[in-house]
PDB file of C-alpha atoms in Angstrom:
ATOM      1  CA  MET E   1      72.584 138.720 105.093  1.00 50.00           C
ATOM      2  CA  SER E   2      74.757 136.991 102.549  1.00 51.00           C
ATOM      3  CA  THR E   3      73.295 134.223 100.427  1.00 55.00           C
ATOM      4  CA  SER E   4      76.684 132.938  99.318  1.00 57.00           C
ATOM      5  CA  PRO E   5      77.300 129.302 100.240  1.00 61.00           C
ATOM      6  CA  THR E   6      79.930 128.774 102.886  1.00 57.00           C
ATOM      7  CA  PRO E   7      83.042 127.227 101.318  1.00 62.00           C
ATOM      8  CA  ALA E   8      83.532 123.684 102.488  1.00 80.00           C
ATOM      9  CA  PHE E   9      87.306 123.978 102.559  1.00 93.00           C
ATOM     10  CA  THR E  10      89.911 126.657 103.108  1.00 95.00           C
ATOM     11  CA  ALA E  11      93.071 127.124 101.066  1.00 96.00           C
ATOM     12  CA  THR E  12      96.112 126.871 103.310  1.00 97.00           C
ATOM     13  CA  PRO E  13      99.661 127.427 102.051  1.00 98.00           C
ATOM     14  CA  VAL E  14     102.146 124.582 102.448  1.00 98.00           C
ATOM     15  CA  SER E  15     105.483 125.576 103.948  1.00 98.00           C
ATOM     16  CA  PHE E  16     108.608 124.763 101.963  1.00 98.00           C
ATOM     17  CA  THR E  17     112.269 125.659 101.627  1.00 97.00           C
ATOM     18  CA  GLU E  18     114.262 126.472  98.518  1.00 97.00           C
ATOM     19  CA  ALA E  19     116.464 123.474  99.378  1.00 97.00           C
ATOM     20  CA  GLU E  20     113.392 121.257  99.159  1.00 98.00           C
ATOM     21  CA  LEU E  21     112.405 122.749  95.799  1.00 98.00           C
ATOM     22  CA  ASP E  22     115.941 122.101  94.551  1.00 97.00           C
ATOM     23  CA  ARG E  23     115.453 118.360  95.154  1.00 98.00           C
ATOM     24  CA  ILE E  24     112.833 118.158  92.394  1.00 98.00           C
ATOM     25  CA  THR E  25     114.096 117.080  89.000  1.00 98.00           C
ATOM     26  CA  TYR E  26     112.180 117.976  85.855  1.00 98.00           C
ATOM     27  CA  ASN E  27     112.048 116.147  82.566  1.00 95.00           C
ATOM     28  CA  ALA E  28     113.282 117.508  79.228  1.00 94.00           C
ATOM     29  CA  ASP E  29     110.074 119.574  78.971  1.00 95.00           C
ATOM     30  CA  GLY E  30     110.614 121.063  82.420  1.00 97.00           C
ATOM     31  CA  LEU E  31     107.797 119.024  83.955  1.00 97.00           C
ATOM     32  CA  VAL E  32     107.291 116.701  86.902  1.00 98.00           C
ATOM     33  CA  GLY E  33     104.374 114.286  87.276  1.00 98.00           C
ATOM     34  CA  ALA E  34     101.925 114.973  90.106  1.00 98.00           C
ATOM     35  CA  ILE E  35      99.664 112.315  91.604  1.00 98.00           C
ATOM     36  CA  VAL E  36      96.642 113.802  93.363  1.00 98.00           C
ATOM     37  CA  GLN E  37      95.231 111.768  96.245  1.00 98.00           C
ATOM     38  CA  ASP E  38      92.119 112.428  98.341  1.00 98.00           C
ATOM     39  CA  ALA E  39      93.048 113.215 101.951  1.00 97.00           C
ATOM     40  CA  THR E  40      89.850 111.683 103.251  1.00 95.00           C
ATOM     41  CA  ASP E  41      89.936 108.140 101.925  1.00 96.00           C
ATOM     42  CA  GLY E  42      93.172 107.818  99.981  1.00 98.00           C
ATOM     43  CA  ALA E  43      91.521 107.540  96.555  1.00 98.00           C
ATOM     44  CA  VAL E  44      93.879 108.459  93.717  1.00 98.00           C
ATOM     45  CA  LEU E  45      91.943 111.171  91.885  1.00 98.00           C
ATOM     46  CA  MET E  46      94.091 112.211  88.930  1.00 98.00           C
ATOM     47  CA  PHE E  47      97.548 112.553  87.430  1.00 98.00           C
ATOM     48  CA  ALA E  48      98.778 115.774  85.822  1.00 97.00           C
ATOM     49  CA  TRP E  49     101.948 117.749  85.210  1.00 97.00           C
ATOM     50  CA  MET E  50     103.578 120.622  87.048  1.00 98.00           C
ATOM     51  CA  ASN E  51     106.492 122.810  86.132  1.00 98.00           C
ATOM     52  CA  ALA E  52     108.617 124.633  88.691  1.00 98.00           C
ATOM     53  CA  GLU E  53     106.308 127.639  88.729  1.00 98.00           C
ATOM     54  CA  SER E  54     103.083 125.645  89.105  1.00 98.00           C
ATOM     55  CA  LEU E  55     104.631 123.654  91.968  1.00 98.00           C
ATOM     56  CA  ARG E  56     105.583 126.906  93.695  1.00 98.00           C
ATOM     57  CA  ARG E  57     102.074 128.303  93.159  1.00 98.00           C
ATOM     58  CA  THR E  58     100.566 125.089  94.542  1.00 98.00           C
ATOM     59  CA  LEU E  59     102.638 125.379  97.723  1.00 98.00           C
ATOM     60  CA  GLU E  60     102.105 129.118  98.126  1.00 98.00           C
ATOM     61  CA  THR E  61      98.347 129.174  97.471  1.00 98.00           C
ATOM     62  CA  GLY E  62      97.256 125.782  98.838  1.00 98.00           C
ATOM     63  CA  ARG E  63      95.381 125.103  95.587  1.00 98.00           C
ATOM     64  CA  THR E  64      96.553 122.747  92.822  1.00 98.00           C
ATOM     65  CA  TRP E  65      98.202 124.448  89.857  1.00 98.00           C
ATOM     66  CA  PHE E  66      99.229 122.403  86.839  1.00 98.00           C
ATOM     67  CA  TRP E  67     100.809 123.014  83.464  1.00 97.00           C
ATOM     68  CA  SER E  68      98.699 122.146  80.453  1.00 94.00           C
ATOM     69  CA  ARG E  69     100.913 120.616  77.781  1.00 90.00           C
ATOM     70  CA  SER E  70      98.200 120.921  75.128  1.00 90.00           C
ATOM     71  CA  ARG E  71      97.296 124.540  75.871  1.00 93.00           C
ATOM     72  CA  GLN E  72     100.778 125.548  77.086  1.00 95.00           C
ATOM     73  CA  GLU E  73      99.346 127.431  80.042  1.00 96.00           C
ATOM     74  CA  PHE E  74      98.900 127.226  83.786  1.00 97.00           C
ATOM     75  CA  TRP E  75      95.607 125.974  85.108  1.00 95.00           C
ATOM     76  CA  CYS E  76      94.271 126.062  88.616  1.00 96.00           C
ATOM     77  CA  LYS E  77      92.141 122.971  89.134  1.00 96.00           C
ATOM     78  CA  GLY E  78      88.457 123.770  89.566  1.00 93.00           C
ATOM     79  CA  GLU E  79      88.541 127.416  88.524  1.00 90.00           C
ATOM     80  CA  THR E  80      86.181 126.591  85.643  1.00 86.00           C
ATOM     81  CA  SER E  81      84.346 123.542  87.007  1.00 88.00           C
ATOM     82  CA  GLY E  82      84.155 124.580  90.645  1.00 88.00           C
ATOM     83  CA  ASP E  83      85.675 121.252  91.654  1.00 93.00           C
ATOM     84  CA  ARG E  84      88.610 122.802  93.465  1.00 96.00           C
ATOM     85  CA  GLN E  85      91.381 120.993  95.292  1.00 97.00           C
ATOM     86  CA  TYR E  86      92.663 122.224  98.656  1.00 98.00           C
ATOM     87  CA  VAL E  87      96.175 121.019  99.323  1.00 98.00           C
ATOM     88  CA  ARG E  88      96.954 119.381 102.658  1.00 98.00           C
ATOM     89  CA  ALA E  89     100.447 118.037 101.928  1.00 98.00           C
ATOM     90  CA  VAL E  90     102.920 117.613  99.083  1.00 98.00           C
ATOM     91  CA  HIS E  91     105.402 114.753  99.154  1.00 98.00           C
ATOM     92  CA  TYR E  92     108.181 114.040  96.648  1.00 98.00           C
ATOM     93  CA  ASP E  93     109.651 110.664  95.881  1.00 98.00           C
ATOM     94  CA  CYS E  94     113.099 109.208  96.481  1.00 97.00           C
ATOM     95  CA  ASP E  95     114.320 110.306  93.036  1.00 95.00           C
ATOM     96  CA  GLY E  96     112.655 113.715  93.271  1.00 97.00           C
ATOM     97  CA  ASP E  97     110.939 113.126  89.934  1.00 96.00           C
ATOM     98  CA  ALA E  98     107.355 112.564  91.067  1.00 98.00           C
ATOM     99  CA  LEU E  99     105.025 114.441  93.425  1.00 98.00           C
ATOM    100  CA  LEU E 100     102.201 113.208  95.631  1.00 98.00           C
ATOM    101  CA  VAL E 101      99.692 115.962  96.359  1.00 98.00           C
ATOM    102  CA  THR E 102      97.169 115.214  99.113  1.00 98.00           C
ATOM    103  CA  VAL E 103      93.986 117.274  98.813  1.00 98.00           C
ATOM    104  CA  ASP E 104      90.499 117.883 100.021  1.00 97.00           C
ATOM    105  CA  GLN E 105      88.448 117.574  96.819  1.00 97.00           C
ATOM    106  CA  GLU E 106      85.526 119.961  96.488  1.00 95.00           C
ATOM    107  CA  GLY E 107      82.398 119.290  94.445  1.00 92.00           C
ATOM    108  CA  ALA E 108      81.631 116.200  92.406  1.00 90.00           C
ATOM    109  CA  GLY E 109      85.210 115.070  91.961  1.00 94.00           C
ATOM    110  CA  ALA E 110      88.386 115.502  89.976  1.00 95.00           C
ATOM    111  CA  CYS E 111      87.419 114.145  86.562  1.00 96.00           C
ATOM    112  CA  HIS E 112      85.954 116.167  83.702  1.00 92.00           C
ATOM    113  CA  THR E 113      83.691 113.181  82.929  1.00 94.00           C
ATOM    114  CA  GLY E 114      81.840 113.693  86.203  1.00 93.00           C
ATOM    115  CA  ASN E 115      83.494 110.748  87.878  1.00 96.00           C
ATOM    116  CA  ARG E 116      85.107 111.378  91.220  1.00 97.00           C
ATOM    117  CA  SER E 117      88.429 109.869  90.091  1.00 98.00           C
ATOM    118  CA  CYS E 118      89.908 109.959  86.595  1.00 98.00           C
ATOM    119  CA  PHE E 119      90.835 106.283  87.167  1.00 98.00           C
ATOM    120  CA  PHE E 120      87.284 104.995  86.867  1.00 98.00           C
ATOM    121  CA  ARG E 121      87.966 102.243  84.321  1.00 98.00           C
ATOM    122  CA  ALA E 122      89.618  98.932  85.233  1.00 98.00           C
ATOM    123  CA  PHE E 123      91.192  96.355  82.958  1.00 98.00           C
ATOM    124  CA  GLY E 124      88.876  93.375  82.748  1.00 96.00           C
ATOM    125  CA  ALA E 125      85.682  95.401  82.971  1.00 94.00           C
ATOM    126  CA  ASP E 126      85.049  94.744  79.265  1.00 83.00           C
ATOM    127  CA  SER E 127      85.585  91.011  79.612  1.00 67.00           C
TER     128      SER E 127
ATOM    129  CA  MET Q   1     109.777  68.822 104.973  1.00 50.00           C
ATOM    130  CA  SER Q   2     110.434  72.070 103.195  1.00 50.00           C
ATOM    131  CA  THR Q   3     111.998  74.911 105.112  1.00 54.00           C
ATOM    132  CA  SER Q   4     111.018  77.505 102.502  1.00 56.00           C
ATOM    133  CA  PRO Q   5     108.846  80.283 103.875  1.00 61.00           C
ATOM    134  CA  THR Q   6     105.290  80.259 102.647  1.00 57.00           C
ATOM    135  CA  PRO Q   7     104.709  83.138 100.220  1.00 62.00           C
ATOM    136  CA  ALA Q   8     102.442  85.752 101.753  1.00 79.00           C
ATOM    137  CA  PHE Q   9     100.768  86.540  98.447  1.00 93.00           C
ATOM    138  CA  THR Q  10      99.908  84.795  95.212  1.00 95.00           C
ATOM    139  CA  ALA Q  11     100.361  86.231  91.730  1.00 96.00           C
ATOM    140  CA  THR Q  12      97.029  86.313  89.928  1.00 97.00           C
ATOM    141  CA  PRO Q  13      96.668  87.442  86.293  1.00 98.00           C
ATOM    142  CA  VAL Q  14      94.395  90.403  85.588  1.00 98.00           C
ATOM    143  CA  SER Q  15      91.928  89.868  82.754  1.00 98.00           C
ATOM    144  CA  PHE Q  16      91.972  92.364  79.898  1.00 98.00           C
ATOM    145  CA  THR Q  17      90.895  92.793  76.311  1.00 97.00           C
ATOM    146  CA  GLU Q  18      92.870  94.086  73.347  1.00 97.00           C
ATOM    147  CA  ALA Q  19      90.291  96.897  73.078  1.00 97.00           C
ATOM    148  CA  GLU Q  20      91.198  97.970  76.601  1.00 98.00           C
ATOM    149  CA  LEU Q  21      94.915  97.918  75.788  1.00 98.00           C
ATOM    150  CA  ASP Q  22      94.204 100.053  72.718  1.00 98.00           C
ATOM    151  CA  ARG Q  23      92.833 102.807  74.962  1.00 98.00           C
ATOM    152  CA  ILE Q  24      96.260 103.449  76.461  1.00 98.00           C
ATOM    153  CA  THR Q  25      98.258 106.239  74.887  1.00 98.00           C
ATOM    154  CA  TYR Q  26     102.029 106.311  75.201  1.00 98.00           C
ATOM    155  CA  ASN Q  27     104.346 109.300  75.170  1.00 95.00           C
ATOM    156  CA  ALA Q  28     107.005 109.988  72.537  1.00 94.00           C
ATOM    157  CA  ASP Q  29     109.260 107.429  74.251  1.00 95.00           C
ATOM    158  CA  GLY Q  30     106.538 104.778  74.134  1.00 97.00           C
ATOM    159  CA  LEU Q  31     105.893 105.005  77.888  1.00 97.00           C
ATOM    160  CA  VAL Q  32     102.960 105.513  80.211  1.00 98.00           C
ATOM    161  CA  GLY Q  33     103.245 106.533  83.865  1.00 98.00           C
ATOM    162  CA  ALA Q  34     102.138 103.971  86.453  1.00 98.00           C
ATOM    163  CA  ILE Q  35     101.110 104.894  89.993  1.00 98.00           C
ATOM    164  CA  VAL Q  36     101.406 101.975  92.404  1.00 98.00           C
ATOM    165  CA  GLN Q  37      99.002 101.995  95.351  1.00 98.00           C
ATOM    166  CA  ASP Q  38      98.806  99.603  98.288  1.00 98.00           C
ATOM    167  CA  ALA Q  39      95.565  97.593  98.208  1.00 97.00           C
ATOM    168  CA  THR Q  40      95.451  97.381 101.978  1.00 95.00           C
ATOM    169  CA  ASP Q  41      95.480 100.989 103.107  1.00 96.00           C
ATOM    170  CA  GLY Q  42      95.618 103.074  99.928  1.00 98.00           C
ATOM    171  CA  ALA Q  43      99.161 104.348 100.462  1.00 98.00           C
ATOM    172  CA  VAL Q  44     100.788 105.524  97.233  1.00 98.00           C
ATOM    173  CA  LEU Q  45     103.971 103.482  97.111  1.00 98.00           C
ATOM    174  CA  MET Q  46     105.831 104.545  93.973  1.00 98.00           C
ATOM    175  CA  PHE Q  47     105.645 105.935  90.460  1.00 98.00           C
ATOM    176  CA  ALA Q  48     107.401 104.294  87.510  1.00 97.00           C
ATOM    177  CA  TRP Q  49     107.087 103.817  83.770  1.00 97.00           C
ATOM    178  CA  MET Q  50     105.644 101.043  81.645  1.00 98.00           C
ATOM    179  CA  ASN Q  51     105.748 100.458  77.927  1.00 98.00           C
ATOM    180  CA  ALA Q  52     103.165  98.388  76.071  1.00 98.00           C
ATOM    181  CA  GLU Q  53     105.042  95.154  76.689  1.00 98.00           C
ATOM    182  CA  SER Q  54     105.577  95.743  80.423  1.00 98.00           C
ATOM    183  CA  LEU Q  55     101.888  96.594  80.838  1.00 98.00           C
ATOM    184  CA  ARG Q  56     100.966  93.357  79.095  1.00 98.00           C
ATOM    185  CA  ARG Q  57     103.386  91.376  81.266  1.00 98.00           C
ATOM    186  CA  THR Q  58     101.942  93.028  84.396  1.00 98.00           C
ATOM    187  CA  LEU Q  59      98.416  91.973  83.442  1.00 98.00           C
ATOM    188  CA  GLU Q  60      99.413  88.483  82.338  1.00 98.00           C
ATOM    189  CA  THR Q  61     101.644  87.638  85.296  1.00 98.00           C
ATOM    190  CA  GLY Q  62      99.989  89.575  88.133  1.00 98.00           C
ATOM    191  CA  ARG Q  63     103.382  91.053  89.081  1.00 98.00           C
ATOM    192  CA  THR Q  64     104.512  94.609  88.347  1.00 98.00           C
ATOM    193  CA  TRP Q  65     106.776  94.992  85.312  1.00 98.00           C
ATOM    194  CA  PHE Q  66     108.276  98.361  84.468  1.00 98.00           C
ATOM    195  CA  TRP Q  67     110.596  99.809  81.877  1.00 97.00           C
ATOM    196  CA  SER Q  68     113.836 101.275  83.164  1.00 94.00           C
ATOM    197  CA  ARG Q  69     114.651 104.387  81.185  1.00 90.00           C
ATOM    198  CA  SER Q  70     118.195 104.524  82.557  1.00 90.00           C
ATOM    199  CA  ARG Q  71     119.022 100.878  81.937  1.00 93.00           C
ATOM    200  CA  GLN Q  72     116.745 100.490  78.895  1.00 95.00           C
ATOM    201  CA  GLU Q  73     115.437  97.177  80.143  1.00 96.00           C
ATOM    202  CA  PHE Q  74     112.405  95.547  81.702  1.00 97.00           C
ATOM    203  CA  TRP Q  75     112.391  95.055  85.429  1.00 95.00           C
ATOM    204  CA  CYS Q  76     110.053  93.016  87.554  1.00 96.00           C
ATOM    205  CA  LYS Q  77     109.666  94.785  90.876  1.00 96.00           C
ATOM    206  CA  GLY Q  78     111.156  92.858  93.763  1.00 93.00           C
ATOM    207  CA  GLU Q  79     113.089  90.248  91.764  1.00 90.00           C
ATOM    208  CA  THR Q  80     116.323  91.557  93.287  1.00 86.00           C
ATOM    209  CA  SER Q  81     115.100  92.992  96.595  1.00 88.00           C
ATOM    210  CA  GLY Q  82     112.424  90.431  97.354  1.00 88.00           C
ATOM    211  CA  ASP Q  83     109.909  93.236  97.857  1.00 93.00           C
ATOM    212  CA  ARG Q  84     107.519  91.963  95.228  1.00 96.00           C
ATOM    213  CA  GLN Q  85     104.210  93.499  94.223  1.00 97.00           C
ATOM    214  CA  TYR Q  86     101.163  91.315  93.563  1.00 98.00           C
ATOM    215  CA  VAL Q  87      98.680  93.075  91.323  1.00 98.00           C
ATOM    216  CA  ARG Q  88      95.030  93.192  92.365  1.00 98.00           C
ATOM    217  CA  ALA Q  89      93.685  95.686  89.795  1.00 98.00           C
ATOM    218  CA  VAL Q  90      94.884  98.029  87.070  1.00 98.00           C
ATOM    219  CA  HIS Q  91      92.878 101.154  86.254  1.00 98.00           C
ATOM    220  CA  TYR Q  92      93.543 103.684  83.483  1.00 98.00           C
ATOM    221  CA  ASP Q  93      92.557 107.304  83.526  1.00 98.00           C
ATOM    222  CA  CYS Q  94      90.076 109.272  81.423  1.00 97.00           C
ATOM    223  CA  ASP Q  95      92.771 110.229  78.908  1.00 95.00           C
ATOM    224  CA  GLY Q  96      94.307 106.765  78.859  1.00 97.00           C
ATOM    225  CA  ASP Q  97      97.726 108.236  79.602  1.00 96.00           C
ATOM    226  CA  ALA Q  98      98.202 107.173  83.215  1.00 98.00           C
ATOM    227  CA  LEU Q  99      97.801 103.855  85.043  1.00 98.00           C
ATOM    228  CA  LEU Q 100      96.840 103.083  88.629  1.00 98.00           C
ATOM    229  CA  VAL Q 101      98.140  99.699  89.735  1.00 98.00           C
ATOM    230  CA  THR Q 102      96.723  98.367  93.009  1.00 98.00           C
ATOM    231  CA  VAL Q 103      99.000  95.838  94.698  1.00 98.00           C
ATOM    232  CA  ASP Q 104      99.705  93.767  97.723  1.00 97.00           C
ATOM    233  CA  GLN Q 105     103.232  94.848  98.662  1.00 97.00           C
ATOM    234  CA  GLU Q 106     105.520  92.139  99.954  1.00 95.00           C
ATOM    235  CA  GLY Q 107     108.428  92.705 102.320  1.00 92.00           C
ATOM    236  CA  ALA Q 108     109.604  96.001 103.766  1.00 90.00           C
ATOM    237  CA  GLY Q 109     108.066  98.192 101.100  1.00 94.00           C
ATOM    238  CA  ALA Q 110     108.447  99.635  97.635  1.00 95.00           C
ATOM    239  CA  CYS Q 111     111.366 102.026  98.067  1.00 96.00           C
ATOM    240  CA  HIS Q 112     115.027 101.158  97.555  1.00 92.00           C
ATOM    241  CA  THR Q 113     115.820 103.386 100.581  1.00 94.00           C
ATOM    242  CA  GLY Q 114     114.046 100.948 102.870  1.00 93.00           C
ATOM    243  CA  ASN Q 115     111.022 103.163 103.283  1.00 96.00           C
ATOM    244  CA  ARG Q 116     107.644 101.611 102.626  1.00 97.00           C
ATOM    245  CA  SER Q 117     106.688 104.353 100.154  1.00 98.00           C
ATOM    246  CA  CYS Q 118     109.000 106.269  97.826  1.00 98.00           C
ATOM    247  CA  PHE Q 119     107.037 109.400  98.842  1.00 98.00           C
ATOM    248  CA  PHE Q 120     108.499 109.576 102.341  1.00 98.00           C
ATOM    249  CA  ARG Q 121     109.548 113.252 102.256  1.00 98.00           C
ATOM    250  CA  ALA Q 122     107.073 116.126 102.602  1.00 98.00           C
ATOM    251  CA  PHE Q 123     107.549 119.782 101.751  1.00 98.00           C
ATOM    252  CA  GLY Q 124     107.882 121.734 104.969  1.00 96.00           C
ATOM    253  CA  ALA Q 125     109.708 118.974 106.833  1.00 94.00           C
ATOM    254  CA  ASP Q 126     112.936 121.006 106.578  1.00 83.00           C
ATOM    255  CA  SER Q 127     111.295 124.192 107.894  1.00 68.00           C
TER     256      SER Q 127
END
């Protein structure tokens, strides 16, 4: 009998067309901003950058792939931390220059600090 | 008797400290990305850019102020369209390089297309 824990979520590819991909516009660095939102309760979890290849990987694998500007490499969210994101939908905005990625968030959350959301600090909290 | 419609929402300043403002980092163009989320149901409405002055105006006035990269000018959301945003909270992320602005959205919505959210198109819808 296996002792491996049963994964809570399953990676499911998101269908797309090349015409849809062509509607995305990238900045001078070849990047588009991606907002990641929790499918369960609508919490905004994080904001990161994708290039054309990481967007395609995200759609094809059903996991979130970003481009690290500091490390200049692809990263698949949660591969190190275990806090993986399973993509349920990807929307793009009216200008095609921002993405909204709806996910099931595995583990403790999206933030490297241990907080569920990276947006855990509010203006006025110090007042 | 006045025939003016009663405003649905009231602009309320958001308290902040200079130390909190100092935690925000801006890109090479002096901008930080701002995600706008509906306070009522958590819908992500739009993504736009703020500079230090538009962030300060947003906090001080309780209305959303952005920086238009194309027009190189400040814009207060809804001043032309009437679809104003009344700020209820502003969060910043762990890196201080993204903002989450929670608002009460007035009127039809946030998008110039007439949609409530700018993120009204999903990958796979064309399939």
